[in-house]
Short mmCIF file of C-alpha atoms in Angstrom, two decimals:
data_model
loop_
_atom_site.label_atom_id
_atom_site.label_comp_id
_atom_site.label_asym_id
_atom_site.label_seq_id
_atom_site.Cartn_x
_atom_site.Cartn_y
_atom_site.Cartn_z
CA MET A 1 8.22 -18.25 2.75
CA ASN A 2 9.56 -20.52 -0.01
CA ILE A 3 13.20 -21.44 -0.66
CA LYS A 4 13.61 -19.18 -3.71
CA LEU A 5 12.33 -16.18 -1.76
CA LEU A 6 14.67 -16.94 1.14
CA ILE A 7 17.66 -17.20 -1.24
CA LYS A 8 16.75 -13.83 -2.78
CA ILE A 9 16.60 -12.21 0.67
CA VAL A 10 20.00 -13.62 1.68
CA LEU A 11 21.66 -12.56 -1.61
CA LEU A 12 20.22 -9.05 -1.50
CA SER A 13 21.15 -8.74 2.19
CA GLY A 14 24.74 -9.61 1.33
CA MET A 15 24.82 -6.95 -1.38
CA PHE A 16 23.64 -4.27 1.02
CA LEU A 17 26.09 -5.39 3.71
CA GLN A 18 28.93 -4.92 1.23
CA VAL A 19 27.70 -1.45 0.26
CA THR A 20 27.37 -0.41 3.90
CA CYS A 21 30.80 -1.74 4.80
CA LEU A 22 32.37 0.19 1.91
CA SER A 23 30.65 3.35 3.11
CA ALA A 24 31.69 2.79 6.71
CA GLN A 25 35.34 2.45 5.69
CA ASP A 26 35.47 6.12 4.75
CA ASN A 27 34.00 8.18 7.57
CA ASN A 28 34.84 11.46 5.84
CA THR A 29 32.47 11.03 2.92
CA PRO A 30 29.10 12.79 3.04
CA PHE A 31 27.61 9.87 1.08
CA THR A 32 25.99 6.89 2.74
CA ALA A 33 24.20 3.88 1.31
CA GLY A 34 22.34 1.09 3.02
CA GLY A 35 19.03 -0.62 3.31
CA ASP A 36 16.40 -2.27 5.45
CA PHE A 37 14.51 -5.51 5.21
CA TYR A 38 10.94 -5.56 6.55
CA SER A 39 8.45 -8.40 6.96
CA SER A 40 5.91 -6.09 5.30
CA TYR A 41 5.79 -2.51 4.07
CA VAL A 42 3.33 -0.58 6.23
CA TRP A 43 3.35 3.20 5.88
CA ARG A 44 1.08 5.62 7.68
CA GLY A 45 -1.13 2.74 8.78
CA VAL A 46 -1.60 1.32 5.27
CA SER A 47 -0.07 -1.97 4.09
CA PHE A 48 1.49 -1.59 0.63
CA SER A 49 3.28 -4.92 0.20
CA GLY A 50 4.63 -8.03 1.88
CA PRO A 51 8.34 -8.68 2.63
CA SER A 52 10.36 -5.82 1.17
CA ILE A 53 13.90 -4.58 0.64
CA GLN A 54 14.19 -0.82 1.18
CA PRO A 55 17.51 0.64 -0.08
CA TYR A 56 18.66 4.23 0.21
CA VAL A 57 21.48 6.49 -0.96
CA ASP A 58 21.99 9.75 0.91
CA PHE A 59 24.18 12.83 0.71
CA SER A 60 24.33 14.88 3.92
CA THR A 61 26.29 17.94 4.88
CA GLY A 62 25.48 20.18 7.82
CA GLY A 63 21.72 20.16 8.16
CA LEU A 64 21.14 19.41 4.47
CA SER A 65 20.18 15.93 3.32
CA ILE A 66 19.50 14.86 -0.28
CA GLY A 67 18.82 11.31 -1.31
CA ALA A 68 16.83 8.50 -2.82
CA TRP A 69 14.80 5.85 -1.00
CA GLY A 70 12.94 2.90 -2.40
CA SER A 71 10.82 -0.10 -1.43
CA TYR A 72 10.83 -3.27 -3.50
CA GLY A 73 8.41 -5.99 -2.40
CA PHE A 74 8.85 -9.62 -3.28
CA ASP A 75 5.23 -9.47 -4.43
CA GLY A 76 6.20 -6.97 -7.17
CA PHE A 77 5.32 -3.66 -5.49
CA GLN A 78 7.86 -0.93 -6.28
CA GLU A 79 8.40 2.62 -5.04
CA SER A 80 11.37 4.90 -5.67
CA ASP A 81 11.36 8.37 -4.09
CA LEU A 82 13.68 11.35 -4.06
CA TYR A 83 13.90 13.74 -1.12
CA VAL A 84 15.60 16.85 0.14
CA SER A 85 15.42 18.16 3.69
CA TYR A 86 17.11 20.59 6.02
CA GLY A 87 17.28 20.20 9.78
CA PHE A 88 17.85 23.16 12.09
CA ASP A 89 19.64 22.91 15.43
CA PHE A 90 16.51 23.87 17.37
CA GLY A 91 14.54 20.82 16.20
CA LEU A 92 12.72 22.12 13.12
CA SER A 93 13.09 20.31 9.79
CA LEU A 94 11.73 21.23 6.37
CA GLY A 95 11.61 18.91 3.37
CA LEU A 96 10.20 17.95 0.00
CA THR A 97 9.52 14.37 -1.17
CA ASP A 98 8.95 13.20 -4.76
CA TYR A 99 6.89 9.99 -4.74
CA TYR A 100 7.33 7.81 -7.83
CA TYR A 101 6.27 4.23 -8.60
CA PRO A 102 8.41 2.37 -11.21
CA GLY A 103 6.41 1.11 -14.16
CA THR A 104 4.85 4.54 -14.74
CA PRO A 105 6.46 7.03 -17.20
CA TYR A 106 9.21 8.72 -15.17
CA PHE A 107 9.37 11.95 -17.15
CA ASN A 108 5.64 12.66 -16.93
CA TYR A 109 5.49 15.50 -14.41
CA SER A 110 2.02 16.71 -15.45
CA ALA A 111 -0.31 17.75 -12.64
CA ASP A 112 -3.27 15.63 -13.76
CA GLN A 113 -4.45 12.03 -13.80
CA ASN A 114 -1.50 11.06 -16.02
CA GLY A 115 1.16 12.55 -13.75
CA ALA A 116 3.71 10.11 -12.29
CA HIS A 117 5.20 12.28 -9.55
CA GLY A 118 3.46 13.35 -6.36
CA PHE A 119 5.30 16.10 -4.49
CA GLU A 120 4.79 16.44 -0.75
CA ALA A 121 5.95 19.24 1.56
CA ASN A 122 7.18 17.95 4.91
CA VAL A 123 7.57 19.82 8.20
CA GLY A 124 8.84 18.23 11.40
CA TYR A 125 9.65 19.43 14.88
CA ASP A 126 11.34 17.55 17.74
CA ILE A 127 11.45 18.78 21.31
CA ALA A 128 12.63 16.64 24.20
CA ASP A 129 10.85 13.25 23.84
CA PHE A 130 8.07 14.60 21.62
CA SER A 131 7.92 14.87 17.84
CA PHE A 132 5.42 16.40 15.42
CA ALA A 133 5.18 16.03 11.64
CA ALA A 134 2.91 17.69 9.08
CA ASN A 135 2.75 16.74 5.40
CA TYR A 136 0.86 18.23 2.45
CA MET A 137 0.57 16.95 -1.12
CA LEU A 138 1.27 19.82 -3.51
CA ASN A 139 -0.10 18.46 -6.80
CA GLN A 140 -2.40 16.03 -8.50
CA ALA A 141 -0.63 13.00 -9.97
CA GLY A 142 -2.97 10.19 -10.85
CA LEU A 143 -0.28 7.57 -11.48
CA ALA A 144 1.24 8.36 -8.08
CA GLY A 145 -2.16 7.92 -6.41
CA THR A 146 -2.75 11.50 -5.32
CA GLU A 147 -5.44 14.06 -6.13
CA GLY A 148 -3.36 16.80 -4.48
CA GLY A 149 -4.13 18.56 -1.23
CA GLU A 150 -3.97 15.46 1.00
CA MET A 151 -2.75 16.11 4.53
CA TYR A 152 -1.18 13.84 7.14
CA PHE A 153 -0.18 14.73 10.70
CA GLU A 154 1.66 12.58 13.22
CA LEU A 155 2.55 12.94 16.90
CA GLY A 156 5.27 10.85 18.51
CA TYR A 157 6.51 10.27 22.04
CA ALA A 158 9.64 8.37 23.06
CA PHE A 159 9.16 6.55 26.35
CA ARG A 160 12.17 4.54 27.54
CA ASP A 161 12.75 1.95 24.79
CA VAL A 162 9.40 2.47 23.11
CA ASN A 163 8.20 5.05 20.59
CA ILE A 164 4.47 5.73 20.59
CA PHE A 165 2.91 7.33 17.50
CA LEU A 166 -0.49 8.62 16.43
CA GLY A 167 -1.24 9.75 12.87
CA ALA A 168 -4.28 11.10 11.05
CA GLY A 169 -4.89 12.14 7.47
CA ASP A 170 -7.38 12.57 4.67
CA GLY A 171 -7.49 11.81 0.94
CA TRP A 172 -5.89 8.49 0.11
CA HIS A 173 -4.94 7.99 3.76
CA SER A 174 -8.53 7.18 4.76
CA ALA A 175 -11.25 4.87 3.45
CA ASP A 176 -13.66 7.61 2.31
CA GLY A 177 -11.18 10.49 1.89
CA THR A 178 -12.31 12.37 4.99
CA PHE A 179 -9.92 13.20 7.83
CA ALA A 180 -9.52 10.17 10.10
CA LEU A 181 -7.26 8.47 12.63
CA VAL A 182 -5.29 5.99 10.51
CA ASN A 183 -2.03 5.17 12.28
CA LEU A 184 -1.81 4.28 15.97
CA GLY A 185 0.92 2.13 17.45
CA LEU A 186 4.32 1.71 18.99
CA SER A 187 7.77 0.62 17.93
CA THR A 188 10.93 -0.52 19.64
CA ASN A 189 14.42 -1.52 18.57
CA ARG A 190 17.51 -3.34 19.76
CA GLU A 191 21.01 -4.19 18.55
CA ILE A 192 21.99 -7.82 17.97
CA THR A 193 25.77 -8.20 18.27
CA ILE A 194 27.23 -10.29 15.44
CA ASN A 195 30.90 -9.81 16.34
CA ASP A 196 33.20 -7.18 17.91
CA ASN A 197 32.95 -4.96 14.83
CA PHE A 198 29.38 -5.42 13.68
CA SER A 199 25.92 -5.40 15.21
CA LEU A 200 22.57 -5.73 13.50
CA PRO A 201 19.88 -3.12 14.33
CA VAL A 202 16.47 -4.81 14.64
CA ASN A 203 13.18 -3.00 15.07
CA GLY A 204 9.59 -4.04 15.49
CA SER A 205 6.25 -2.23 15.33
CA VAL A 206 2.61 -2.90 16.00
CA VAL A 207 0.24 -0.69 13.99
CA LEU A 208 -3.52 -0.23 14.27
CA ASN A 209 -5.47 1.55 11.55
CA PRO A 210 -8.83 2.32 13.21
CA ASP A 211 -10.24 3.76 9.97
CA LEU A 212 -9.60 0.62 7.89
CA GLU A 213 -10.01 -1.67 10.91
CA GLN A 214 -6.63 -3.30 10.20
CA PHE A 215 -3.86 -4.38 12.58
CA HIS A 216 -0.25 -5.05 11.50
CA THR A 217 2.84 -6.49 13.20
CA VAL A 218 6.11 -5.64 11.46
CA ILE A 219 9.73 -6.55 12.14
CA GLY A 220 12.79 -5.43 10.23
CA PHE A 221 16.54 -5.04 10.33
CA SER A 222 18.94 -2.52 8.86
CA PHE A 223 22.21 -2.90 6.96
#
């Protein structure tokens, strides 16, 4: 990592710390803002970019959550998504995600190779230490990298301080588009105390993609 990159990380980290502190000062607001820094952006077993800042802005009330989440790699990769979800008290959650990659025409919502927005339906269910997630791409959007109809399923199990996960999907998730195991690994996290009023959440993951024959180690911290 060169000096310029390190300076960028420190400056951006400071900006997110300020935003988070401002949010934390008013506990009554339904709005939150923050971010994460990761050594690399690995999602569903696929590496998208190197070191990345991942900011978010969220509005939550009751079980409803509406927000924006992005990933900005120091290698130039960019992603900026919108989402809405609703979580029920008995563990079920339903959601919709709009995947968008800056640099493509934002207002092109066509369902063809020129489309810039891929919409995905999300269903999740948590019970005790187990979790299950199912996701389905609703439309074709060539500039968002989807042909439509792709599926991804993931099982999770929380064991003491470790979360174990197993995910499989088809379409862009796998090398040849057929359904395959693409995301197998575990993650853990801890809090590093900075002072009496602030601690830094740190998490790490190891991820194996058997389909692509790739292995990733990722560490990150949240603001």
